[in-house]
Tab-separated table of N, CA and C in Angstrom:
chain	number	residue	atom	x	y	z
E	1	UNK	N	10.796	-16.656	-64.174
E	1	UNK	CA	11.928	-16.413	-63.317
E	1	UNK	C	11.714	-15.170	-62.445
E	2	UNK	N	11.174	-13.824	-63.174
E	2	UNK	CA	10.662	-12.954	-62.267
E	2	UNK	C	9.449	-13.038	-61.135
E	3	UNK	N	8.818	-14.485	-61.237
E	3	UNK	CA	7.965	-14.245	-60.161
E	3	UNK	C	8.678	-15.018	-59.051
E	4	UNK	N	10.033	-16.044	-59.219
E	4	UNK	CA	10.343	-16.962	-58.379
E	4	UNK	C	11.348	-15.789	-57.376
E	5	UNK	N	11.910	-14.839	-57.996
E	5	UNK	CA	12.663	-13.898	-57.320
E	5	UNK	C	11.758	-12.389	-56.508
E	6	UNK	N	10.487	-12.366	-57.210
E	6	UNK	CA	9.820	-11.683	-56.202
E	6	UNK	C	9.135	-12.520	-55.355
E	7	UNK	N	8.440	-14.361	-55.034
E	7	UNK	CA	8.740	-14.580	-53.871
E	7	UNK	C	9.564	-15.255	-52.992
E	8	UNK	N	10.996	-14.629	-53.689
E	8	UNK	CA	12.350	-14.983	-52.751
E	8	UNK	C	12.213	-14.080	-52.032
E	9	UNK	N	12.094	-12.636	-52.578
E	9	UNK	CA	12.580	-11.532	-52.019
E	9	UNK	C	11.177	-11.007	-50.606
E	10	UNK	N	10.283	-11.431	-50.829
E	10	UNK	CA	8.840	-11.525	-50.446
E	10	UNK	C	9.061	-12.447	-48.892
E	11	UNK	N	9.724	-13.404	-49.513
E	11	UNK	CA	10.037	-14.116	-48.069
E	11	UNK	C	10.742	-13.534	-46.687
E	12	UNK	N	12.199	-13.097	-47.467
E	12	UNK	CA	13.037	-12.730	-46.962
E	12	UNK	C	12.610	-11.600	-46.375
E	13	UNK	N	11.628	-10.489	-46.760
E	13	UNK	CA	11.313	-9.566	-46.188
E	13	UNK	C	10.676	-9.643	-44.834
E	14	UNK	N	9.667	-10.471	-44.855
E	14	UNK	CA	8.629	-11.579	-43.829
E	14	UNK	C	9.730	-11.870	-43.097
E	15	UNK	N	10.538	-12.739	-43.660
E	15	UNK	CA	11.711	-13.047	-42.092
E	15	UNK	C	12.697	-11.601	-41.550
E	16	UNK	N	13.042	-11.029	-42.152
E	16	UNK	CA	13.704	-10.164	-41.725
E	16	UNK	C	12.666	-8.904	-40.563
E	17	UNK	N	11.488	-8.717	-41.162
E	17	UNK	CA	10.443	-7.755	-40.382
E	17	UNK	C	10.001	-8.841	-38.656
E	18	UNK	N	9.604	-10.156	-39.280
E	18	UNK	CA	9.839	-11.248	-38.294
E	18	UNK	C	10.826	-10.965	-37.214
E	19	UNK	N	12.142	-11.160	-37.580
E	19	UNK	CA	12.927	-11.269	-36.724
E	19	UNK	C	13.181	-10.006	-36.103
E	20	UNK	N	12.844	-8.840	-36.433
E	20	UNK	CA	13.004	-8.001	-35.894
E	20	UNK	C	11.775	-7.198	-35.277
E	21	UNK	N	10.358	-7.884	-35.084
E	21	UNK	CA	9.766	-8.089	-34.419
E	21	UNK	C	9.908	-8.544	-33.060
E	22	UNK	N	10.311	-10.054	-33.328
E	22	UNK	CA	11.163	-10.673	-32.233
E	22	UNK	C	12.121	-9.850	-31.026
E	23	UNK	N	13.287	-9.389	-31.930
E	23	UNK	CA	14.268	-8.684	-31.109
E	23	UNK	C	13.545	-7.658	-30.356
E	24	UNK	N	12.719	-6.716	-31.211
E	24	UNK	CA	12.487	-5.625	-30.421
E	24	UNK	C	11.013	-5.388	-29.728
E	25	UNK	N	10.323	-6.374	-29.186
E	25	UNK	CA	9.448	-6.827	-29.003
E	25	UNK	C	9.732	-7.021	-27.623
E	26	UNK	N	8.957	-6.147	-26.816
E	26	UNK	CA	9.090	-6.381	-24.883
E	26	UNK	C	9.518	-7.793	-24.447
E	27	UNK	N	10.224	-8.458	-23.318
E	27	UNK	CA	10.609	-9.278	-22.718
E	27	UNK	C	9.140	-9.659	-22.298
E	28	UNK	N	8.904	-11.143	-22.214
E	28	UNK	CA	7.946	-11.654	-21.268
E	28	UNK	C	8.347	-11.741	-19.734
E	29	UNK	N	7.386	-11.135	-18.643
E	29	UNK	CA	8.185	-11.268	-17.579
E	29	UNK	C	7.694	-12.798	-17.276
E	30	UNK	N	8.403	-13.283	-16.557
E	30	UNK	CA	8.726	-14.614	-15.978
E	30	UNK	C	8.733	-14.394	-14.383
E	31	UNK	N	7.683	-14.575	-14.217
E	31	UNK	CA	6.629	-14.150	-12.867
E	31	UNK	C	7.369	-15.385	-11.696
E	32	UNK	N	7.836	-16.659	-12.381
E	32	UNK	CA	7.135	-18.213	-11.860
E	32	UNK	C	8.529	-18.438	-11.548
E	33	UNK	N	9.464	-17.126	-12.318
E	33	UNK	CA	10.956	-17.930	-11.203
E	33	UNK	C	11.336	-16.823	-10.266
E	34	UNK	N	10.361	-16.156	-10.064
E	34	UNK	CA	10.755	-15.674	-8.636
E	34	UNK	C	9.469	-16.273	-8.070
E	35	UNK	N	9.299	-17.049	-7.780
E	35	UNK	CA	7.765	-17.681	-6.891
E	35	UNK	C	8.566	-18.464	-5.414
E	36	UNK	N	8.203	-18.270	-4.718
E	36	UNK	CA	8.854	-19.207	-3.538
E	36	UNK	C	8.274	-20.164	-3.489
E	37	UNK	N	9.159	-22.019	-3.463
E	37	UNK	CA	9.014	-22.719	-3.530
E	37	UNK	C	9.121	-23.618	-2.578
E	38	UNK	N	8.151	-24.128	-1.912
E	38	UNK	CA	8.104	-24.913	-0.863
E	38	UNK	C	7.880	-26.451	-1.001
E	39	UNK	N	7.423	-26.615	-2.364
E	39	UNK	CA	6.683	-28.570	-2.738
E	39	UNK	C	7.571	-29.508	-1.979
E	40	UNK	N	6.667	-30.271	-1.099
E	40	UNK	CA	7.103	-31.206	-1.023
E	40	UNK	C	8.321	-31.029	0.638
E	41	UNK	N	8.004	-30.512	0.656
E	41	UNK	CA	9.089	-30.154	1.750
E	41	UNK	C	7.978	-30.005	3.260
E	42	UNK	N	9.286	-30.093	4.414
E	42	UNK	CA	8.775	-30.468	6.406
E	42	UNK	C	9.292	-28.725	6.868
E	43	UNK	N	7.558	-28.169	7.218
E	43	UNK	CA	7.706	-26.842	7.489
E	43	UNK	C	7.064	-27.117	9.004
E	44	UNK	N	7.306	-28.115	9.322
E	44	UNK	CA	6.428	-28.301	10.969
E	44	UNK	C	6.709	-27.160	11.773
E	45	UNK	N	5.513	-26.339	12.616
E	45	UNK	CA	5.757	-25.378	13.129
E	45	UNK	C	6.714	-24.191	13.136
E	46	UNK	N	6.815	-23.946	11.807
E	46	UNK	CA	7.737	-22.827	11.191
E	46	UNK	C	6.869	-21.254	11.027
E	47	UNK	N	7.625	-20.470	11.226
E	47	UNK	CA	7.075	-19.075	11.682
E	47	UNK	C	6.757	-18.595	10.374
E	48	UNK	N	5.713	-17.889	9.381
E	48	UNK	CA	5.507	-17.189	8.674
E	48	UNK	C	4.936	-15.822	8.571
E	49	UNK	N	4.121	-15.766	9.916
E	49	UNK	CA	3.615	-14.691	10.545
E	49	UNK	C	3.933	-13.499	9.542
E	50	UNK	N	3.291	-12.865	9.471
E	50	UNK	CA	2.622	-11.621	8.071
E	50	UNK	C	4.080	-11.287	7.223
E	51	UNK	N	4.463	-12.609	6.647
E	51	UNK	CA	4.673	-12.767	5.592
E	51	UNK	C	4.264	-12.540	4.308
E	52	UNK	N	4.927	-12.122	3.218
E	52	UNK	CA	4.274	-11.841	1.879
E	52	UNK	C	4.580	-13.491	0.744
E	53	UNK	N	3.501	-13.821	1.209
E	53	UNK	CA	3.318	-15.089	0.268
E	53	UNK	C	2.972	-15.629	-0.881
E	54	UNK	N	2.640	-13.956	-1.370
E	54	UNK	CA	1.371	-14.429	-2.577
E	54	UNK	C	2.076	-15.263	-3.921
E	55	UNK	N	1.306	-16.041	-4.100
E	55	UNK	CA	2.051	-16.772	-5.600
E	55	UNK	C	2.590	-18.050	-5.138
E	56	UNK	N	3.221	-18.131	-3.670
E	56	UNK	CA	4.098	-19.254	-3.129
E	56	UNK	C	3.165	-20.113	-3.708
E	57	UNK	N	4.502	-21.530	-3.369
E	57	UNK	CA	3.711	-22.863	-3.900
E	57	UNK	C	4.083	-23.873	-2.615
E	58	UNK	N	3.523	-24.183	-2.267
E	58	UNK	CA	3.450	-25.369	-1.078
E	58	UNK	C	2.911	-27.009	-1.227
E	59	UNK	N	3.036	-27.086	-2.273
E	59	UNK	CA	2.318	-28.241	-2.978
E	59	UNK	C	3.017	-29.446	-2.129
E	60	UNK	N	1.973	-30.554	-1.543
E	60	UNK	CA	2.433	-31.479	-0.548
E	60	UNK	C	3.469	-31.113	0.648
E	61	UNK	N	3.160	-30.204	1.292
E	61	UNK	CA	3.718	-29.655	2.229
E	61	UNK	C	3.546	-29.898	3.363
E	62	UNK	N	4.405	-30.146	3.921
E	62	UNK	CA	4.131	-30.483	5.956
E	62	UNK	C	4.132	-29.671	6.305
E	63	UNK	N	2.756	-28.930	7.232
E	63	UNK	CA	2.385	-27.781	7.707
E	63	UNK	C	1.936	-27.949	8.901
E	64	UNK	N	2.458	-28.688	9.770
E	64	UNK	CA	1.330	-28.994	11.231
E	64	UNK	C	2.138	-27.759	11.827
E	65	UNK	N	1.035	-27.256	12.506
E	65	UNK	CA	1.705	-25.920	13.556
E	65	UNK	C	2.234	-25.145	13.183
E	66	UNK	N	2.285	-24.796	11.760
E	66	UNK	CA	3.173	-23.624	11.212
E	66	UNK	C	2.106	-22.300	11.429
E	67	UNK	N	2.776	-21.508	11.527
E	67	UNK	CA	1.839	-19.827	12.215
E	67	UNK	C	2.039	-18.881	10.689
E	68	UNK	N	0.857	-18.859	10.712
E	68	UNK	CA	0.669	-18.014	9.180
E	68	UNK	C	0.045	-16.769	9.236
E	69	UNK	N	-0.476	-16.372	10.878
E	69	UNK	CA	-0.862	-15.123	10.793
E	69	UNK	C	-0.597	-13.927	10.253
E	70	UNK	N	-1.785	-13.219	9.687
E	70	UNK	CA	-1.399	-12.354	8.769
E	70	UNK	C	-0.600	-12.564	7.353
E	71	UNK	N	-0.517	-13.468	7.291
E	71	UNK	CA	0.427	-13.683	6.221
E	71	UNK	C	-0.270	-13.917	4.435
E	72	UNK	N	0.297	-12.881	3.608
E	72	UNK	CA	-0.132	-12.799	2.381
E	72	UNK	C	0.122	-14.285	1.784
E	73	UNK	N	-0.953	-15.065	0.981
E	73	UNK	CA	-0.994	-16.173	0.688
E	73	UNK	C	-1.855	-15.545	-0.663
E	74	UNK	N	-2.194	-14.500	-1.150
E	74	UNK	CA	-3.248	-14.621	-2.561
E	74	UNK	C	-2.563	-15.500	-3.539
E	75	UNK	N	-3.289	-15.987	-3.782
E	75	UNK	CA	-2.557	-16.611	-5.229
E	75	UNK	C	-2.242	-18.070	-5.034
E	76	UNK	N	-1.541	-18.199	-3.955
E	76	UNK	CA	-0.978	-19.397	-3.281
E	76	UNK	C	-1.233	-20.622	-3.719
E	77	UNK	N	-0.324	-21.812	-3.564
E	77	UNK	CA	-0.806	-22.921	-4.178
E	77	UNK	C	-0.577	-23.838	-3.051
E	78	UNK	N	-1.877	-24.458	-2.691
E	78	UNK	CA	-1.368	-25.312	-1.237
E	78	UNK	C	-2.105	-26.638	-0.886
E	79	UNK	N	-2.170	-26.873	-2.357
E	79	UNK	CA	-2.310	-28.510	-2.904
E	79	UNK	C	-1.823	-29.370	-1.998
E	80	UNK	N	-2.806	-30.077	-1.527
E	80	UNK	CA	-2.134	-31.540	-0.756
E	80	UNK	C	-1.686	-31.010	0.334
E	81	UNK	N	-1.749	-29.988	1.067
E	81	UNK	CA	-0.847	-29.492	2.317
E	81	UNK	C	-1.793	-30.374	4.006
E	82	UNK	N	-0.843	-29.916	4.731
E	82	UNK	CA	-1.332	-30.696	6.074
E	82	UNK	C	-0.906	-29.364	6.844
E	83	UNK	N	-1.964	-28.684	7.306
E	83	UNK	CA	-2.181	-27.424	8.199
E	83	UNK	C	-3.016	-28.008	9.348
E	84	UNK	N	-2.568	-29.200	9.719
E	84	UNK	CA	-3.179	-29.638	11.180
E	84	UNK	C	-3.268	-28.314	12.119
E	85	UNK	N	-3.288	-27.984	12.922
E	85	UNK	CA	-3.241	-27.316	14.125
E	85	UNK	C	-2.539	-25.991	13.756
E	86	UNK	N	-2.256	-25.433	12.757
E	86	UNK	CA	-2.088	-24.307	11.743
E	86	UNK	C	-2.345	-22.770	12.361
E	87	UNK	N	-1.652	-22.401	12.316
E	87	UNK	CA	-2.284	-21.124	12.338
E	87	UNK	C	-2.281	-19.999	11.473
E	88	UNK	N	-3.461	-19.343	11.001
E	88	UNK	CA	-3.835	-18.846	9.489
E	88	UNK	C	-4.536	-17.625	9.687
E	89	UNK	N	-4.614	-17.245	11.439
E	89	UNK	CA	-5.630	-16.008	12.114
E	89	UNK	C	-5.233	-14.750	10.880
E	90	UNK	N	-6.322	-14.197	10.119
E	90	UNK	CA	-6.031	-12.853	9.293
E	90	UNK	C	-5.110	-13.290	8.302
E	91	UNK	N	-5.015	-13.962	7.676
E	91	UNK	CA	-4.436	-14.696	6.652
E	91	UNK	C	-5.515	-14.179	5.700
E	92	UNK	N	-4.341	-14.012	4.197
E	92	UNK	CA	-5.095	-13.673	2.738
E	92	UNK	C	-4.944	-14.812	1.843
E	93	UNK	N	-6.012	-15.774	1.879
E	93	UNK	CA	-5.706	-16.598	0.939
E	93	UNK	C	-6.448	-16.229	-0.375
E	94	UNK	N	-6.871	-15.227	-0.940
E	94	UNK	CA	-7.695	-14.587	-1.884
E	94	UNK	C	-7.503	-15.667	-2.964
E	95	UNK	N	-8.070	-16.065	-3.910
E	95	UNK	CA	-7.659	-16.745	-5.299
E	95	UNK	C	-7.063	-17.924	-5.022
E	96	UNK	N	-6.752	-18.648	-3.701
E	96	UNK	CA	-5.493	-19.230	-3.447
E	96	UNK	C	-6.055	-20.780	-4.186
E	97	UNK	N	-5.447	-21.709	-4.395
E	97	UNK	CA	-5.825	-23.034	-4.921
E	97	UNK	C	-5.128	-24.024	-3.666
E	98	UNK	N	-6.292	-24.382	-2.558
E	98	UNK	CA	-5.996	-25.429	-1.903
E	98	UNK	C	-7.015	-26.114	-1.465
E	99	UNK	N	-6.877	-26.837	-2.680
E	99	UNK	CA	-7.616	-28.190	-2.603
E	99	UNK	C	-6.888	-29.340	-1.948
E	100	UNK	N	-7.806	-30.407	-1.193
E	100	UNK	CA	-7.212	-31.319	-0.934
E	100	UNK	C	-5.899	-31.171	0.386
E	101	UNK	N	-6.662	-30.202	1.040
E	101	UNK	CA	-5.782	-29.842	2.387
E	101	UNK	C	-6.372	-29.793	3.821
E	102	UNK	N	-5.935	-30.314	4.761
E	102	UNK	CA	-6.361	-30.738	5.728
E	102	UNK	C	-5.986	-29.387	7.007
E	103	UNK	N	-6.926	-28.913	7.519
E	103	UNK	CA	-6.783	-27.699	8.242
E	103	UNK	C	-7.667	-27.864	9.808
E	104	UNK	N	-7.439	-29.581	9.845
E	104	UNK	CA	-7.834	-30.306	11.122
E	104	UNK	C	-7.577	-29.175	12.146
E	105	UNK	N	-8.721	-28.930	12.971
E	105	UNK	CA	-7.827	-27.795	14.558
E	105	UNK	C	-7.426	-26.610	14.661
E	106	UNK	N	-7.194	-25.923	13.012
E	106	UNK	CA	-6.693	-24.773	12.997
E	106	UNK	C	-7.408	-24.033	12.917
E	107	UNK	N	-6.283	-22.742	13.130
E	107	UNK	CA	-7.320	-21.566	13.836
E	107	UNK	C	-6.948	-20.221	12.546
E	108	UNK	N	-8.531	-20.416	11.848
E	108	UNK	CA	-8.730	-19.466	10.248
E	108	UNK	C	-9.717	-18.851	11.137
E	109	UNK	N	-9.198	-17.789	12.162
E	109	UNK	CA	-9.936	-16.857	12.619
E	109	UNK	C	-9.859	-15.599	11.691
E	110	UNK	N	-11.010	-15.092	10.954
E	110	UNK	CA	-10.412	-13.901	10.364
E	110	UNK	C	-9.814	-14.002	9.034
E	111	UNK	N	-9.375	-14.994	8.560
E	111	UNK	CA	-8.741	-15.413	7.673
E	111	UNK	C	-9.520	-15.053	6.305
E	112	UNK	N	-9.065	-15.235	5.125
E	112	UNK	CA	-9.687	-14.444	4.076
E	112	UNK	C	-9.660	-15.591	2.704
E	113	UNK	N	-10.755	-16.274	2.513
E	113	UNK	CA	-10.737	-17.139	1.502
E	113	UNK	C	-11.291	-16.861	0.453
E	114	UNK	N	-12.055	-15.064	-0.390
E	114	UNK	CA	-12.439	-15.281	-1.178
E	114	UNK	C	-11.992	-15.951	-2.567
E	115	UNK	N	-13.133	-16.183	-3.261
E	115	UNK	CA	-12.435	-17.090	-4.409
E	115	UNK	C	-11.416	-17.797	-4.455
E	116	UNK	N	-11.279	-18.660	-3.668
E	116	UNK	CA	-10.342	-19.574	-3.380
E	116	UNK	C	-10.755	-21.048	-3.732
E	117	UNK	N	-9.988	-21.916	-4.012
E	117	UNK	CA	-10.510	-23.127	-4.517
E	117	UNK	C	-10.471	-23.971	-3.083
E	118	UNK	N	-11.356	-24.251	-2.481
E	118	UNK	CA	-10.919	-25.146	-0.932
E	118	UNK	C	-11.519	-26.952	-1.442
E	119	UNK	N	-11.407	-27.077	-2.753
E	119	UNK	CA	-12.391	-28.516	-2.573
E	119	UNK	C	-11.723	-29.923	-2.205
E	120	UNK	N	-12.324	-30.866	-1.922
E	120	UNK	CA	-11.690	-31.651	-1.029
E	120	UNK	C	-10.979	-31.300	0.493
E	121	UNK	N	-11.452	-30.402	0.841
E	121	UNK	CA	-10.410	-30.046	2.027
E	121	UNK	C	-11.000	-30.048	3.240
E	122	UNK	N	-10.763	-30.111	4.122
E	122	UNK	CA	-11.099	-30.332	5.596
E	122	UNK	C	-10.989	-29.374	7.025
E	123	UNK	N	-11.833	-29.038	7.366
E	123	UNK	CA	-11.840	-28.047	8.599
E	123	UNK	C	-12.690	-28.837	9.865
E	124	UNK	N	-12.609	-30.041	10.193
E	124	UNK	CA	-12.614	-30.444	11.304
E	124	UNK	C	-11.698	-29.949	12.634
E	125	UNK	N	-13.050	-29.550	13.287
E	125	UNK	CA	-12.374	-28.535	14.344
E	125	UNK	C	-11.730	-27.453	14.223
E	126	UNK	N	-11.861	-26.977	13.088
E	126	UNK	CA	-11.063	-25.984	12.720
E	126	UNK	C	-11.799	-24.697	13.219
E	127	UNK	N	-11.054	-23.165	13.918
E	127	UNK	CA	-11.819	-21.954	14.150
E	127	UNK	C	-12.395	-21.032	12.825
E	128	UNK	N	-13.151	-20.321	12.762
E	128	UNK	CA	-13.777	-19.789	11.363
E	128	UNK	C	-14.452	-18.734	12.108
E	129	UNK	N	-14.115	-18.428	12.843
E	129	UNK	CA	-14.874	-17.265	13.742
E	129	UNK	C	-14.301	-16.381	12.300
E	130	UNK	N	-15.302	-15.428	12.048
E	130	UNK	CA	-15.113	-14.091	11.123
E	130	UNK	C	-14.149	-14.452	9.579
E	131	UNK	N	-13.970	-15.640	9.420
E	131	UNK	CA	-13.226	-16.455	8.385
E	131	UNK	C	-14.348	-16.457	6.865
E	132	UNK	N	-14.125	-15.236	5.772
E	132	UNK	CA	-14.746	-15.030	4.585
E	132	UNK	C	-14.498	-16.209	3.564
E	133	UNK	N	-15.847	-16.792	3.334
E	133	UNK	CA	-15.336	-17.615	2.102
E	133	UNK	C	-16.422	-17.591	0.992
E	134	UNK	N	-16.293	-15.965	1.030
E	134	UNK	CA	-17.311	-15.360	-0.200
E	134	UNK	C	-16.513	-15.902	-1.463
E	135	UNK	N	-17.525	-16.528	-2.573
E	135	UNK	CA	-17.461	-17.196	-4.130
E	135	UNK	C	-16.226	-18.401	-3.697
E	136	UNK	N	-16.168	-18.624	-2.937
E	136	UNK	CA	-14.664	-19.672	-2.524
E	136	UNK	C	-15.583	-21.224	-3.129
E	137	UNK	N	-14.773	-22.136	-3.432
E	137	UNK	CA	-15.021	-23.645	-3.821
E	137	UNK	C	-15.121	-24.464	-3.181
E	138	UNK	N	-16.161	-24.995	-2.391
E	138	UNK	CA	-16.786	-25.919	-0.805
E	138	UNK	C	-17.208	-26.763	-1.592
E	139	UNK	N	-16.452	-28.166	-0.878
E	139	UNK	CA	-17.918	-29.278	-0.736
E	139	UNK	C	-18.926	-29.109	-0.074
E	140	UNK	N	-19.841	-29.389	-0.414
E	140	UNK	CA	-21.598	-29.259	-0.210
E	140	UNK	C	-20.993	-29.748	1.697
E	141	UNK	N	-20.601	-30.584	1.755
E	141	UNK	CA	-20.666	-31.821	2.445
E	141	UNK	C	-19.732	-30.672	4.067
E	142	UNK	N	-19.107	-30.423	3.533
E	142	UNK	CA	-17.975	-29.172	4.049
E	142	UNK	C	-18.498	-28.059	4.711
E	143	UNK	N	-19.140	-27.326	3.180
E	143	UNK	CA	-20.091	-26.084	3.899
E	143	UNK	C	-20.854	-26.285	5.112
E	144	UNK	N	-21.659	-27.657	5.283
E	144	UNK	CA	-22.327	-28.037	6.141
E	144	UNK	C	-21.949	-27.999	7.161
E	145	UNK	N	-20.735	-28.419	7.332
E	145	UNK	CA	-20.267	-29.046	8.777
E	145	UNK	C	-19.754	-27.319	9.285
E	146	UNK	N	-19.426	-26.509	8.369
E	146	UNK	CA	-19.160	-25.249	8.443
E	146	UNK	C	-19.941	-24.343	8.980
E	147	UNK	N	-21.097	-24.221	8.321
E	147	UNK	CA	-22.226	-23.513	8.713
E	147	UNK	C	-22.844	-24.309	10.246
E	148	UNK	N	-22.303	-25.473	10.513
E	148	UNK	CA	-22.920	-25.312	11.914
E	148	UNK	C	-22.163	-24.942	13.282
E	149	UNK	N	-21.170	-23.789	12.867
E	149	UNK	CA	-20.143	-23.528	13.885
E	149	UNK	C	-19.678	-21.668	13.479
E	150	UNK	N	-20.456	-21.249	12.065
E	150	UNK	CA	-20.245	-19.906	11.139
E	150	UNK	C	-20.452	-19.033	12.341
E	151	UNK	N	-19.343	-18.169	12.758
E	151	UNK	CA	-20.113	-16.734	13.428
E	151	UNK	C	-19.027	-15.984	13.114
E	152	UNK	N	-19.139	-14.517	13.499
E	152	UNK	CA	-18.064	-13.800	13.267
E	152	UNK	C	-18.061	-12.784	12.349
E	153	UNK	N	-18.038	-11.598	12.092
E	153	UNK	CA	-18.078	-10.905	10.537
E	153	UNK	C	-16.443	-10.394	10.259
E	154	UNK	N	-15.676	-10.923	9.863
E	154	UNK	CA	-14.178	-10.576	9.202
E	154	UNK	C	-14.072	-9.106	8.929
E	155	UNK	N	-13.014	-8.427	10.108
E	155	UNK	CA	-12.660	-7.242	9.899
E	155	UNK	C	-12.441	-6.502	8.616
E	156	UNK	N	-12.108	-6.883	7.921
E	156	UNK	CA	-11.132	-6.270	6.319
E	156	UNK	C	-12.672	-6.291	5.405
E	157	UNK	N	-12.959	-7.518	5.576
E	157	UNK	CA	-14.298	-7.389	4.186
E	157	UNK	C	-15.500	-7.119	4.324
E	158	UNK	N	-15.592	-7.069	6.459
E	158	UNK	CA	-16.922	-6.784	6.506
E	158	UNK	C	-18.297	-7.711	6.287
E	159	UNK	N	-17.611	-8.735	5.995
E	159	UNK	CA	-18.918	-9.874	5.596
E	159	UNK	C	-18.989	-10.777	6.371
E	160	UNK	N	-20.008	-11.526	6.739
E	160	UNK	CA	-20.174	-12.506	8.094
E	160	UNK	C	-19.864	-13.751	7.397
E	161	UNK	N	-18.802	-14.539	8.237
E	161	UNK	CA	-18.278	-16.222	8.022
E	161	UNK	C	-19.871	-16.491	7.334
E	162	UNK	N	-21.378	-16.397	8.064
E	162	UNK	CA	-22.582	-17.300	7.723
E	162	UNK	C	-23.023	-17.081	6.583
E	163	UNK	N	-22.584	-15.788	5.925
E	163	UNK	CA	-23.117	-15.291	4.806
E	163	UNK	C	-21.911	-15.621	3.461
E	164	UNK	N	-20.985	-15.533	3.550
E	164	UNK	CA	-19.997	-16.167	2.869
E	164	UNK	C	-20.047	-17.499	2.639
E	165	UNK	N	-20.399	-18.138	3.360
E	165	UNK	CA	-20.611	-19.450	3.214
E	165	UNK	C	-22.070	-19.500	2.903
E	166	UNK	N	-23.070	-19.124	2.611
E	166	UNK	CA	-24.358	-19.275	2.268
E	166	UNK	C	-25.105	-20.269	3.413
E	167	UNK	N	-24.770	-20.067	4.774
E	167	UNK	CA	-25.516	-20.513	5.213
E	167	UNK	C	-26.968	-20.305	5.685
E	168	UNK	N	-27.996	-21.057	5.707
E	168	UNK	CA	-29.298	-20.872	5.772
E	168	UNK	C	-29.771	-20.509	7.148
């Protein structure tokens, strides 16, 4: 009987140190509900111009003609987006995840893609004058069509579009 009441009491201690672990134990911050949310939504030619974007989510987003110059995008999520004719001049997409986005025509003069995930995505006709996409995520197929248009060395990082992109 004395061992069933020392591990009653054994328990109870565990939950009580537990729960008051719990209570007094820092808040998790909750980063993801202040994130600006764009999914899925018609941003046709909407002004963002050096905006602070970082973290936004744009996931399937209508983006033809929207002006993004200067505008903080690190982090960004811009899955599935349509940046036809876009403008992105000095744009930070640092870290950003946009795969599978079409940036037909637009003008990523300057623009800043390190480590960024770009796969599946498209820059037909797109400007890249001085546009960094040092450690960034290219189709083979992409880089190519890239590197035969690369010039420019991007003010902020100092590194040439040809060399960011590993072109030969």
């Amino acid at each position: 009987m004395k061992n069933f009441w020392l591990r009653f009491l054994s328990l109870i201690l565990i939950l009580l140190l537990a729960g008051l672990w719990v209570i007094l134990s820092p808040k998790p911050a909750f980063a993801q509900a202040k994130t600006i949310n764009y999914n899925n939504t018609h941003l046709e030619n909407r002004d963002f111009s050096y905006t602070d974007l970082a973290g936004a989510k744009f996931v399937a987003a209508e983006m033809r003609g929207a002006n993004f110059q200067g505008a903080n995008l690190t982090n960004a999520i811009l899955t599935k987006g349509v940046l036809l004719k876009a403008n992105l001049e000095a744009a930070n997409l640092t870290g950003a995840l946009v795969d599978r986005v079409t940036f037909d025509s637009a003008n990523l003069k300057n623009a800043i893609f390190t480590e960024a995930t770009l796969t599946n995505s498209r820059f037909y006709d797109a400007v890249i004058t001085g546009a960094d996409f040092t450690d960034a995520l290219i189709d083979r197929y992409q880089v190519s069509l890239l590197c035969d248009r690369a010039d420019g060395i991007n003010p902020v990082t100092g590194i040439s579009t040809r060399e960011s992109l590993g072109c030969k």
